[in-house]
PDB file of C-alpha atoms and ligand atoms in Angstrom:
ATOM      1  CA  MET Z 159     -10.559 -25.212  19.171  1.00  0.00           C
ATOM      2  CA  ASN Z 160      -8.988 -26.692  16.021  1.00  0.00           C
ATOM      3  CA  LYS Z 161      -5.959 -25.154  14.352  1.00  0.00           C
ATOM      4  CA  ILE Z 162      -6.777 -21.605  13.219  1.00  0.00           C
ATOM      5  CA  ALA Z 163      -6.162 -20.038   9.809  1.00  0.00           C
ATOM      6  CA  LEU Z 164      -6.631 -16.342   8.987  1.00  0.00           C
ATOM      7  CA  ILE Z 165      -7.114 -15.639   5.297  1.00  0.00           C
ATOM      8  CA  THR Z 166      -7.138 -12.101   3.899  1.00  0.00           C
ATOM      9  CA  GLY Z 167      -9.191 -11.464   0.771  1.00  0.00           C
ATOM     10  CA  ALA Z 168     -11.527 -14.394   1.445  1.00  0.00           C
ATOM     11  CA  THR Z 169     -14.471 -12.823  -0.390  1.00  0.00           C
ATOM     12  CA  SER Z 170     -13.342 -13.965  -3.841  1.00  0.00           C
ATOM     13  CA  GLY Z 171     -11.038 -16.109  -5.960  1.00  0.00           C
ATOM     14  CA  ILE Z 172      -7.958 -17.665  -4.387  1.00  0.00           C
ATOM     15  CA  GLY Z 173      -8.727 -16.456  -0.856  1.00  0.00           C
ATOM     16  CA  LYS Z 174     -12.272 -17.795  -0.853  1.00  0.00           C
ATOM     17  CA  ALA Z 175     -11.179 -21.171  -2.255  1.00  0.00           C
ATOM     18  CA  THR Z 176      -8.363 -21.332   0.308  1.00  0.00           C
ATOM     19  CA  ALA Z 177     -10.730 -20.601   3.194  1.00  0.00           C
ATOM     20  CA  ILE Z 178     -13.037 -23.402   2.038  1.00  0.00           C
ATOM     21  CA  LYS Z 179     -10.236 -25.937   1.518  1.00  0.00           C
ATOM     22  CA  LEU Z 180      -8.510 -25.091   4.814  1.00  0.00           C
ATOM     23  CA  ALA Z 181     -11.868 -25.463   6.570  1.00  0.00           C
ATOM     24  CA  GLU Z 182     -12.349 -28.845   4.879  1.00  0.00           C
ATOM     25  CA  ALA Z 183      -8.835 -29.780   6.090  1.00  0.00           C
ATOM     26  CA  GLY Z 184      -9.959 -29.141   9.663  1.00  0.00           C
ATOM     27  CA  TYR Z 185      -9.020 -25.523  10.315  1.00  0.00           C
ATOM     28  CA  SER Z 186     -11.221 -23.038  12.094  1.00  0.00           C
ATOM     29  CA  THR Z 187     -11.111 -20.019   9.822  1.00  0.00           C
ATOM     30  CA  ILE Z 188     -10.943 -16.267  10.257  1.00  0.00           C
ATOM     31  CA  ILE Z 189     -12.116 -14.846   6.960  1.00  0.00           C
ATOM     32  CA  THR Z 190     -11.444 -11.209   6.084  1.00  0.00           C
ATOM     33  CA  GLY Z 191     -12.202  -8.709   3.341  1.00  0.00           C
ATOM     34  CA  ARG Z 192     -14.045  -5.456   2.716  1.00  0.00           C
ATOM     35  CA  ARG Z 193     -17.330  -6.859   1.299  1.00  0.00           C
ATOM     36  CA  LYS Z 194     -19.363  -7.772   4.365  1.00  0.00           C
ATOM     37  CA  GLU Z 195     -22.217  -9.507   2.552  1.00  0.00           C
ATOM     38  CA  ARG Z 196     -19.760 -11.882   0.885  1.00  0.00           C
ATOM     39  CA  LEU Z 197     -18.050 -12.609   4.210  1.00  0.00           C
ATOM     40  CA  ASP Z 198     -21.438 -13.360   5.780  1.00  0.00           C
ATOM     41  CA  GLU Z 199     -22.402 -15.615   2.845  1.00  0.00           C
ATOM     42  CA  LEU Z 200     -19.167 -17.629   3.127  1.00  0.00           C
ATOM     43  CA  ALA Z 201     -19.428 -17.769   6.913  1.00  0.00           C
ATOM     44  CA  LYS Z 202     -22.913 -19.281   6.572  1.00  0.00           C
ATOM     45  CA  GLU Z 203     -21.692 -21.818   3.996  1.00  0.00           C
ATOM     46  CA  LEU Z 204     -18.896 -22.953   6.345  1.00  0.00           C
ATOM     47  CA  THR Z 205     -20.962 -22.841   9.535  1.00  0.00           C
ATOM     48  CA  ASP Z 206     -23.608 -25.014   7.851  1.00  0.00           C
ATOM     49  CA  LYS Z 207     -20.842 -27.626   7.399  1.00  0.00           C
ATOM     50  CA  GLY Z 208     -20.069 -27.467  11.137  1.00  0.00           C
ATOM     51  CA  ILE Z 209     -16.910 -25.365  10.768  1.00  0.00           C
ATOM     52  CA  GLN Z 210     -16.040 -22.630  13.271  1.00  0.00           C
ATOM     53  CA  VAL Z 211     -15.754 -19.306  11.446  1.00  0.00           C
ATOM     54  CA  LEU Z 212     -15.093 -15.718  12.450  1.00  0.00           C
ATOM     55  CA  THR Z 213     -15.499 -12.822  10.016  1.00  0.00           C
ATOM     56  CA  LEU Z 214     -13.417  -9.647  10.205  1.00  0.00           C
ATOM     57  CA  GLN Z 215     -14.308  -6.804   7.863  1.00  0.00           C
ATOM     58  CA  PHE Z 216     -11.413  -4.429   7.234  1.00  0.00           C
ATOM     59  CA  ASP Z 217      -9.465  -2.734   4.503  1.00  0.00           C
ATOM     60  CA  VAL Z 218      -5.858  -3.958   4.640  1.00  0.00           C
ATOM     61  CA  ARG Z 219      -4.731  -0.460   3.579  1.00  0.00           C
ATOM     62  CA  ASN Z 220      -6.034   1.026   6.815  1.00  0.00           C
ATOM     63  CA  GLN Z 221      -3.507   0.314   9.554  1.00  0.00           C
ATOM     64  CA  THR Z 222      -5.889   1.340  12.352  1.00  0.00           C
ATOM     65  CA  GLU Z 223      -8.652  -0.945  11.049  1.00  0.00           C
ATOM     66  CA  VAL Z 224      -6.181  -3.831  10.742  1.00  0.00           C
ATOM     67  CA  HIS Z 225      -4.853  -3.265  14.256  1.00  0.00           C
ATOM     68  CA  ASN Z 226      -8.307  -2.944  15.843  1.00  0.00           C
ATOM     69  CA  ALA Z 227      -9.652  -6.050  14.083  1.00  0.00           C
ATOM     70  CA  ILE Z 228      -6.786  -8.348  15.058  1.00  0.00           C
ATOM     71  CA  ALA Z 229      -6.091  -6.882  18.516  1.00  0.00           C
ATOM     72  CA  GLY Z 230      -9.825  -7.283  19.219  1.00  0.00           C
ATOM     73  CA  LEU Z 231      -9.918 -11.018  18.437  1.00  0.00           C
ATOM     74  CA  PRO Z 232     -11.580 -13.066  21.182  1.00  0.00           C
ATOM     75  CA  SER Z 233      -8.850 -14.866  23.160  1.00  0.00           C
ATOM     76  CA  GLU Z 234      -9.825 -18.303  21.787  1.00  0.00           C
ATOM     77  CA  TRP Z 235      -9.204 -17.023  18.228  1.00  0.00           C
ATOM     78  CA  GLN Z 236      -5.796 -15.477  18.918  1.00  0.00           C
ATOM     79  CA  ASN Z 237      -3.726 -18.653  18.524  1.00  0.00           C
ATOM     80  CA  ILE Z 238      -3.422 -18.272  14.770  1.00  0.00           C
ATOM     81  CA  ASP Z 239      -1.518 -21.181  13.209  1.00  0.00           C
ATOM     82  CA  VAL Z 240      -1.674 -20.108   9.563  1.00  0.00           C
ATOM     83  CA  LEU Z 241      -1.819 -16.610   8.055  1.00  0.00           C
ATOM     84  CA  VAL Z 242      -2.571 -16.440   4.329  1.00  0.00           C
ATOM     85  CA  ASN Z 243      -1.637 -12.960   3.091  1.00  0.00           C
ATOM     86  CA  ASN Z 244      -3.746 -13.117  -0.043  1.00  0.00           C
ATOM     87  CA  ALA Z 245      -5.597  -9.773  -0.387  1.00  0.00           C
ATOM     88  CA  GLY Z 246      -4.208  -8.012  -3.411  1.00  0.00           C
ATOM     89  CA  LEU Z 247      -4.908  -6.589  -6.812  1.00  0.00           C
ATOM     90  CA  ALA Z 248      -3.613  -5.218 -10.089  1.00  0.00           C
ATOM     91  CA  VAL Z 249      -5.170  -2.041 -11.456  1.00  0.00           C
ATOM     92  CA  GLY Z 250      -4.490  -0.875 -15.003  1.00  0.00           C
ATOM     93  CA  THR Z 251      -1.897  -1.794 -17.616  1.00  0.00           C
ATOM     94  CA  SER Z 252      -0.607   1.663 -18.634  1.00  0.00           C
ATOM     95  CA  PRO Z 253       3.072   2.319 -19.268  1.00  0.00           C
ATOM     96  CA  ILE Z 254       4.708   4.424 -16.532  1.00  0.00           C
ATOM     97  CA  GLN Z 255       4.499   7.683 -18.501  1.00  0.00           C
ATOM     98  CA  ASP Z 256       0.692   7.316 -18.753  1.00  0.00           C
ATOM     99  CA  GLY Z 257       0.183   5.679 -15.376  1.00  0.00           C
ATOM    100  CA  ILE Z 258      -2.614   6.765 -13.054  1.00  0.00           C
ATOM    101  CA  VAL Z 259      -1.176   7.658  -9.658  1.00  0.00           C
ATOM    102  CA  ASP Z 260      -4.300   6.465  -7.814  1.00  0.00           C
ATOM    103  CA  ASP Z 261      -3.926   3.009  -9.453  1.00  0.00           C
ATOM    104  CA  TRP Z 262      -0.289   2.859  -8.333  1.00  0.00           C
ATOM    105  CA  GLU Z 263      -1.211   3.808  -4.784  1.00  0.00           C
ATOM    106  CA  ARG Z 264      -4.003   1.224  -4.601  1.00  0.00           C
ATOM    107  CA  MET Z 265      -1.569  -1.531  -5.638  1.00  0.00           C
ATOM    108  CA  ILE Z 266       1.314  -0.420  -3.405  1.00  0.00           C
ATOM    109  CA  ASP Z 267      -0.947   0.235  -0.399  1.00  0.00           C
ATOM    110  CA  THR Z 268      -2.797  -3.089  -0.732  1.00  0.00           C
ATOM    111  CA  ASN Z 269      -0.162  -5.528  -1.953  1.00  0.00           C
ATOM    112  CA  VAL Z 270       2.803  -4.265   0.064  1.00  0.00           C
ATOM    113  CA  LYS Z 271       1.685  -2.059   2.953  1.00  0.00           C
ATOM    114  CA  GLY Z 272      -1.489  -4.074   3.618  1.00  0.00           C
ATOM    115  CA  LEU Z 273       0.467  -7.333   3.763  1.00  0.00           C
ATOM    116  CA  LEU Z 274       2.907  -5.686   6.186  1.00  0.00           C
ATOM    117  CA  TYR Z 275       0.155  -4.276   8.425  1.00  0.00           C
ATOM    118  CA  VAL Z 276      -1.541  -7.678   8.759  1.00  0.00           C
ATOM    119  CA  THR Z 277       1.740  -9.528   9.350  1.00  0.00           C
ATOM    120  CA  HIS Z 278       2.782  -6.936  11.946  1.00  0.00           C
ATOM    121  CA  GLU Z 279      -0.336  -7.824  13.968  1.00  0.00           C
ATOM    122  CA  VAL Z 280      -0.331 -11.603  13.496  1.00  0.00           C
ATOM    123  CA  ALA Z 281       3.401 -12.435  13.757  1.00  0.00           C
ATOM    124  CA  PRO Z 282       3.587 -11.484  17.488  1.00  0.00           C
ATOM    125  CA  LEU Z 283       0.681 -13.872  18.211  1.00  0.00           C
ATOM    126  CA  MET Z 284       2.570 -16.682  16.438  1.00  0.00           C
ATOM    127  CA  ILE Z 285       5.806 -15.791  18.236  1.00  0.00           C
ATOM    128  CA  LYS Z 286       3.951 -16.016  21.545  1.00  0.00           C
ATOM    129  CA  ASN Z 287       2.785 -19.516  20.521  1.00  0.00           C
ATOM    130  CA  GLY Z 288       6.280 -20.567  19.441  1.00  0.00           C
ATOM    131  CA  LYS Z 289       5.018 -21.714  16.046  1.00  0.00           C
ATOM    132  CA  GLY Z 290       3.134 -20.650  12.935  1.00  0.00           C
ATOM    133  CA  HIS Z 291       3.074 -20.514   9.146  1.00  0.00           C
ATOM    134  CA  ILE Z 292       2.824 -17.399   6.989  1.00  0.00           C
ATOM    135  CA  VAL Z 293       1.820 -17.891   3.348  1.00  0.00           C
ATOM    136  CA  ASN Z 294       2.314 -14.897   1.065  1.00  0.00           C
ATOM    137  CA  LEU Z 295       0.559 -14.638  -2.306  1.00  0.00           C
ATOM    138  CA  ALA Z 296       3.208 -13.272  -4.635  1.00  0.00           C
ATOM    139  CA  SER Z 297       3.002 -13.995  -8.380  1.00  0.00           C
ATOM    140  CA  VAL Z 298       4.901 -14.814 -11.539  1.00  0.00           C
ATOM    141  CA  ALA Z 299       4.864 -10.979 -11.608  1.00  0.00           C
ATOM    142  CA  GLY Z 300       7.200 -11.149  -8.623  1.00  0.00           C
ATOM    143  CA  LYS Z 301       9.684 -13.194 -10.648  1.00  0.00           C
ATOM    144  CA  GLU Z 302       9.442 -11.467 -14.035  1.00  0.00           C
ATOM    145  CA  VAL Z 303       8.423  -8.099 -15.465  1.00  0.00           C
ATOM    146  CA  TYR Z 304       6.128  -7.828 -18.487  1.00  0.00           C
ATOM    147  CA  PRO Z 305       4.712  -5.008 -20.636  1.00  0.00           C
ATOM    148  CA  GLY Z 306       1.967  -3.159 -18.766  1.00  0.00           C
ATOM    149  CA  GLY Z 307       2.968  -4.808 -15.486  1.00  0.00           C
ATOM    150  CA  ASN Z 308       5.339  -2.159 -14.084  1.00  0.00           C
ATOM    151  CA  VAL Z 309       3.920  -1.195 -10.663  1.00  0.00           C
ATOM    152  CA  TYR Z 310       2.011  -4.459 -10.112  1.00  0.00           C
ATOM    153  CA  CYS Z 311       5.227  -6.390 -10.844  1.00  0.00           C
ATOM    154  CA  ALA Z 312       7.137  -4.097  -8.461  1.00  0.00           C
ATOM    155  CA  THR Z 313       4.662  -4.828  -5.660  1.00  0.00           C
ATOM    156  CA  LYS Z 314       4.929  -8.584  -6.229  1.00  0.00           C
ATOM    157  CA  HIS Z 315       8.751  -8.387  -6.371  1.00  0.00           C
ATOM    158  CA  ALA Z 316       8.401  -6.660  -2.987  1.00  0.00           C
ATOM    159  CA  VAL Z 317       6.253  -9.544  -1.690  1.00  0.00           C
ATOM    160  CA  ASP Z 318       8.869 -12.005  -2.965  1.00  0.00           C
ATOM    161  CA  ALA Z 319      11.595 -10.080  -1.093  1.00  0.00           C
ATOM    162  CA  LEU Z 320       9.454  -9.806   2.042  1.00  0.00           C
ATOM    163  CA  SER Z 321       8.863 -13.572   2.044  1.00  0.00           C
ATOM    164  CA  LYS Z 322      12.640 -14.113   2.078  1.00  0.00           C
ATOM    165  CA  ALA Z 323      13.142 -11.432   4.738  1.00  0.00           C
ATOM    166  CA  MET Z 324      10.337 -12.747   6.940  1.00  0.00           C
ATOM    167  CA  ARG Z 325      11.827 -16.246   6.758  1.00  0.00           C
ATOM    168  CA  ILE Z 326      15.036 -14.858   8.282  1.00  0.00           C
ATOM    169  CA  ASP Z 327      13.190 -12.821  10.936  1.00  0.00           C
ATOM    170  CA  MET Z 328      10.911 -15.725  11.871  1.00  0.00           C
ATOM    171  CA  LEU Z 329      13.647 -18.374  11.879  1.00  0.00           C
ATOM    172  CA  LYS Z 330      14.337 -18.346  15.600  1.00  0.00           C
ATOM    173  CA  HIS Z 331      10.598 -18.330  16.333  1.00  0.00           C
ATOM    174  CA  ASN Z 332       9.812 -21.627  14.560  1.00  0.00           C
ATOM    175  CA  ILE Z 333       7.555 -19.862  12.048  1.00  0.00           C
ATOM    176  CA  LYS Z 334       7.516 -21.068   8.458  1.00  0.00           C
ATOM    177  CA  VAL Z 335       7.156 -18.679   5.509  1.00  0.00           C
ATOM    178  CA  THR Z 336       5.934 -19.909   2.125  1.00  0.00           C
ATOM    179  CA  ASN Z 337       5.902 -17.721  -0.977  1.00  0.00           C
ATOM    180  CA  ILE Z 338       3.339 -18.738  -3.614  1.00  0.00           C
ATOM    181  CA  ALA Z 339       3.933 -17.467  -7.157  1.00  0.00           C
ATOM    182  CA  PRO Z 340       1.056 -18.320  -9.509  1.00  0.00           C
ATOM    183  CA  GLY Z 341       0.731 -17.586 -13.194  1.00  0.00           C
ATOM    184  CA  MET Z 342      -2.711 -17.038 -14.710  1.00  0.00           C
ATOM    185  CA  VAL Z 343      -5.571 -17.872 -12.352  1.00  0.00           C
ATOM    186  CA  GLU Z 344      -9.112 -17.078 -13.513  1.00  0.00           C
ATOM    187  CA  THR Z 345     -10.756 -15.154 -10.658  1.00  0.00           C
ATOM    188  CA  GLU Z 346     -12.079 -11.599 -10.397  1.00  0.00           C
ATOM    189  CA  PHE Z 347      -8.431 -10.465 -10.696  1.00  0.00           C
ATOM    190  CA  SER Z 348      -8.612  -9.411 -14.369  1.00  0.00           C
ATOM    191  CA  ILE Z 349     -12.054  -7.791 -13.979  1.00  0.00           C
ATOM    192  CA  VAL Z 350     -10.497  -5.613 -11.260  1.00  0.00           C
ATOM    193  CA  ARG Z 351      -7.379  -4.965 -13.343  1.00  0.00           C
ATOM    194  CA  TYR Z 352      -9.468  -3.881 -16.350  1.00  0.00           C
ATOM    195  CA  LYS Z 353     -11.845  -1.886 -14.128  1.00  0.00           C
ATOM    196  CA  GLY Z 354     -14.976  -3.894 -14.930  1.00  0.00           C
ATOM    197  CA  ASP Z 355     -14.294  -4.463 -18.650  1.00  0.00           C
ATOM    198  CA  THR Z 356     -15.325  -8.137 -18.721  1.00  0.00           C
ATOM    199  CA  GLN Z 357     -14.416  -8.514 -22.421  1.00  0.00           C
ATOM    200  CA  ALA Z 358     -10.814  -7.455 -21.721  1.00  0.00           C
ATOM    201  CA  ALA Z 359     -10.771  -9.731 -18.671  1.00  0.00           C
ATOM    202  CA  ASP Z 360     -12.059 -12.717 -20.666  1.00  0.00           C
ATOM    203  CA  ASN Z 361      -9.384 -12.142 -23.336  1.00  0.00           C
ATOM    204  CA  VAL Z 362      -6.648 -12.766 -20.749  1.00  0.00           C
ATOM    205  CA  TYR Z 363      -7.700 -16.440 -20.528  1.00  0.00           C
ATOM    206  CA  LYS Z 364      -8.795 -16.889 -24.151  1.00  0.00           C
ATOM    207  CA  GLY Z 365      -7.629 -20.128 -25.769  1.00  0.00           C
ATOM    208  CA  ILE Z 366      -6.077 -21.626 -22.628  1.00  0.00           C
ATOM    209  CA  THR Z 367      -7.205 -23.521 -19.568  1.00  0.00           C
ATOM    210  CA  PRO Z 368      -6.156 -21.194 -16.752  1.00  0.00           C
ATOM    211  CA  LEU Z 369      -5.585 -22.186 -13.143  1.00  0.00           C
ATOM    212  CA  THR Z 370      -8.503 -21.858 -10.736  1.00  0.00           C
ATOM    213  CA  GLY Z 371      -8.600 -20.517  -7.209  1.00  0.00           C
ATOM    214  CA  GLU Z 372      -9.055 -24.134  -6.097  1.00  0.00           C
ATOM    215  CA  ASP Z 373      -5.749 -25.136  -7.743  1.00  0.00           C
ATOM    216  CA  ILE Z 374      -3.915 -22.543  -5.661  1.00  0.00           C
ATOM    217  CA  ALA Z 375      -5.913 -23.453  -2.557  1.00  0.00           C
ATOM    218  CA  ASP Z 376      -4.874 -27.122  -2.964  1.00  0.00           C
ATOM    219  CA  THR Z 377      -1.245 -25.980  -3.135  1.00  0.00           C
ATOM    220  CA  ILE Z 378      -1.607 -23.876   0.006  1.00  0.00           C
ATOM    221  CA  VAL Z 379      -3.270 -26.737   1.905  1.00  0.00           C
ATOM    222  CA  PHE Z 380      -0.407 -29.036   0.819  1.00  0.00           C
ATOM    223  CA  ALA Z 381       2.197 -26.487   1.992  1.00  0.00           C
ATOM    224  CA  VAL Z 382       0.656 -25.947   5.430  1.00  0.00           C
ATOM    225  CA  THR Z 383       0.093 -29.649   6.101  1.00  0.00           C
ATOM    226  CA  ARG Z 384       3.736 -30.758   5.691  1.00  0.00           C
ATOM    227  CA  PRO Z 385       5.453 -32.169   8.791  1.00  0.00           C
ATOM    228  CA  ALA Z 386       6.687 -29.637  11.375  1.00  0.00           C
ATOM    229  CA  HIS Z 387      10.312 -29.898  10.193  1.00  0.00           C
ATOM    230  CA  VAL Z 388       9.495 -29.231   6.497  1.00  0.00           C
ATOM    231  CA  CYS Z 389       9.002 -25.775   4.970  1.00  0.00           C
ATOM    232  CA  LEU Z 390       8.184 -25.217   1.304  1.00  0.00           C
ATOM    233  CA  ASN Z 391       9.879 -21.859   0.768  1.00  0.00           C
ATOM    234  CA  ASP Z 392       8.768 -20.848  -2.703  1.00  0.00           C
ATOM    235  CA  ILE Z 393       6.239 -22.447  -5.033  1.00  0.00           C
ATOM    236  CA  GLN Z 394       5.782 -21.382  -8.673  1.00  0.00           C
ATOM    237  CA  ILE Z 395       2.626 -22.711 -10.292  1.00  0.00           C
ATOM    238  CA  MET Z 396       1.341 -22.024 -13.795  1.00  0.00           C
ATOM    239  CA  PRO Z 397      -1.225 -23.378 -16.216  1.00  0.00           C
ATOM    240  CA  THR Z 398       0.302 -26.054 -18.438  1.00  0.00           C
ATOM    241  CA  ALA Z 399      -0.271 -23.661 -21.363  1.00  0.00           C
ATOM    242  CA  GLN Z 400       1.934 -20.959 -19.777  1.00  0.00           C
ATOM    243  CA  ALA Z 401       5.742 -21.026 -19.605  1.00  0.00           C
ATOM    244  CA  SER Z 402       6.350 -17.417 -18.553  1.00  0.00           C
ATOM    245  CA  SER Z 403       4.443 -14.136 -18.348  1.00  0.00           C
ATOM    246  CA  ARG Z 404       4.887 -13.730 -22.098  1.00  0.00           C
ATOM    247  CA  ASP Z 405       4.938 -17.335 -23.338  1.00  0.00           C
ATOM    248  CA  VAL Z 406       1.374 -18.613 -23.517  1.00  0.00           C
ATOM    249  CA  ASP Z 407       0.192 -21.319 -25.928  1.00  0.00           C
ATOM    250  CA  ARG Z 408      -3.279 -20.190 -27.040  1.00  0.00           C
ATOM    251  CA  LYS Z 409      -5.339 -22.562 -29.205  1.00  0.00           C
TER     252      LYS Z 409
HETATM  253  P1  NDP R 780      -9.776 -11.566  -6.648  1.00  0.00           P
HETATM  254  O1  NDP R 780      -9.996 -10.191  -7.211  1.00  0.00           O
HETATM  255  O2  NDP R 780     -10.718 -12.621  -7.039  1.00  0.00           O
HETATM  256  O3  NDP R 780      -9.694 -11.486  -5.060  1.00  0.00           O
HETATM  257  C1  NDP R 780      -8.976 -10.457  -4.408  1.00  0.00           C
HETATM  258  C2  NDP R 780      -9.307 -10.463  -2.928  1.00  0.00           C
HETATM  259  O4  NDP R 780      -8.520  -9.440  -2.292  1.00  0.00           O
HETATM  260  C3  NDP R 780     -10.780 -10.164  -2.656  1.00  0.00           C
HETATM  261  O5  NDP R 780     -11.254 -11.042  -1.676  1.00  0.00           O
HETATM  262  C4  NDP R 780     -10.757  -8.739  -2.119  1.00  0.00           C
HETATM  263  O6  NDP R 780     -11.765  -8.575  -1.136  1.00  0.00           O
HETATM  264  C5  NDP R 780      -9.368  -8.673  -1.459  1.00  0.00           C
HETATM  265  N1  NDP R 780      -8.905  -7.292  -1.357  1.00  0.00           N
HETATM  266  C6  NDP R 780      -8.527  -6.469  -2.370  1.00  0.00           C
HETATM  267  N2  NDP R 780      -8.232  -5.255  -1.887  1.00  0.00           N
HETATM  268  C7  NDP R 780      -8.414  -5.319  -0.536  1.00  0.00           C
HETATM  269  C8  NDP R 780      -8.282  -4.387   0.504  1.00  0.00           C
HETATM  270  N3  NDP R 780      -7.867  -3.116   0.282  1.00  0.00           N
HETATM  271  N4  NDP R 780      -8.562  -4.763   1.770  1.00  0.00           N
HETATM  272  C9  NDP R 780      -8.964  -6.033   2.022  1.00  0.00           C
HETATM  273  N5  NDP R 780      -9.115  -6.976   1.077  1.00  0.00           N
HETATM  274  C10 NDP R 780      -8.842  -6.605  -0.200  1.00  0.00           C
HETATM  275  O7  NDP R 780      -8.275 -11.943  -7.080  1.00  0.00           O
HETATM  276  P2  NDP R 780      -7.388 -13.260  -6.821  1.00  0.00           P
HETATM  277  O8  NDP R 780      -8.077 -14.211  -5.946  1.00  0.00           O
HETATM  278  O9  NDP R 780      -6.899 -13.708  -8.122  1.00  0.00           O
HETATM  279  O10 NDP R 780      -6.137 -12.598  -6.076  1.00  0.00           O
HETATM  280  C11 NDP R 780      -5.679 -13.003  -4.806  1.00  0.00           C
HETATM  281  C12 NDP R 780      -4.189 -12.759  -4.721  1.00  0.00           C
HETATM  282  O11 NDP R 780      -3.512 -13.590  -5.656  1.00  0.00           O
HETATM  283  C13 NDP R 780      -3.739 -11.338  -5.033  1.00  0.00           C
HETATM  284  O12 NDP R 780      -2.721 -10.972  -4.126  1.00  0.00           O
HETATM  285  C14 NDP R 780      -3.189 -11.436  -6.445  1.00  0.00           C
HETATM  286  O13 NDP R 780      -2.240 -10.457  -6.716  1.00  0.00           O
HETATM  287  C15 NDP R 780      -2.590 -12.824  -6.396  1.00  0.00           C
HETATM  288  N6  NDP R 780      -2.378 -13.468  -7.693  1.00  0.00           N
HETATM  289  C16 NDP R 780      -3.415 -13.620  -8.561  1.00  0.00           C
HETATM  290  C17 NDP R 780      -3.202 -14.225  -9.782  1.00  0.00           C
HETATM  291  C18 NDP R 780      -4.266 -14.358 -10.823  1.00  0.00           C
HETATM  292  O14 NDP R 780      -3.937 -14.583 -12.005  1.00  0.00           O
HETATM  293  N7  NDP R 780      -5.538 -14.261 -10.477  1.00  0.00           N
HETATM  294  C19 NDP R 780      -1.877 -14.753 -10.136  1.00  0.00           C
HETATM  295  C20 NDP R 780      -0.863 -14.498  -9.159  1.00  0.00           C
HETATM  296  C21 NDP R 780      -1.120 -13.917  -7.967  1.00  0.00           C
HETATM  297  P3  NDP R 780     -12.733  -7.293  -0.976  1.00  0.00           P
HETATM  298  O15 NDP R 780     -12.859  -6.663  -2.325  1.00  0.00           O
HETATM  299  O16 NDP R 780     -14.011  -7.857  -0.432  1.00  0.00           O
HETATM  300  O17 NDP R 780     -12.013  -6.443   0.015  1.00  0.00           O
HETATM  301  C1  8X3 R 781      -1.238 -12.178 -11.657  1.00  0.00           C
HETATM  302  C2  8X3 R 781      -0.744 -12.927 -12.818  1.00  0.00           C
HETATM  303  O1  8X3 R 781       0.328 -12.753 -15.121  1.00  0.00           O
HETATM  304  O2  8X3 R 781      -1.110 -10.934 -14.456  1.00  0.00           O
HETATM  305  O3  8X3 R 781      -0.294 -11.988 -10.670  1.00  0.00           O
HETATM  306  O4  8X3 R 781       1.031 -11.163 -13.479  1.00  0.00           O
HETATM  307  S1  8X3 R 781      -0.103 -11.877 -14.015  1.00  0.00           S
END
């Protein structure tokens, strides 16, 4: 068996691109998400290229599902070298006073609790192996706060803090932790945030060349292929046309 990477949220965007690029870099991949047909489609695409793939369908918000999926891995898939905690979302842009509680809970439960549930299952497997690499998808929203970002930004600040905390906890276990903080990446992210309003989603990237999922995937592959003694702790990556959450040069 090659090195093994588990990627959450591999049915779309950054996670899907990362699964493909890690597979091309020689990793056997465990791809996860809720949409089974998309997992099966990607599994076929990778298997056709001769890559070993395992699909796990679970909702990261459901601790029992997460536990059962990872505890039930066949023994040859348990030696996970790389965990990419990517599953996540923003929902809504309302100010706090108008916020929808269900939107808040979806973001907190997915971006923070889901990342913790998955890490809680995978970290012991890495500790047993005496090595590993955890890559957490944070965001520029974990470095700054912007209008309409409130709860999403809070969840990504939490991811940023958890990356630092995990690095301390994992230190004596030879496990690297890399925090990735992208700016605008054109995926299904904005369609989800604007609840299917594709016009609003398109406007986010209007007049700029945004990053792609592949740009972030390249960065993740670079981070996980450094020599054993090198850890990239925190990587901020933005489109050239973006300097901060609020400074965007639109043509
Ligand atoms: P996409 O919407 O394209 O992909 C999100 C992925 O997360 C999907 O595969 C989805 O799978 C999965 N997911 C969402 N909720 C759950 C859940 N409850 N259980 C399991 N999987 C879930 O967005 P991106 O690729 O852009 O986002 C990936 C990550 O990158 C997120 O954490 C996001 O916050 C972060 N990010 C994105 C940026 C951007 O501008 N796009 C910038 C900075 C960070 P499924 O629906 O099949 O479950
Ligand atoms: C997603 C990028 O700018 O919407 O994390 O916060 S942004």
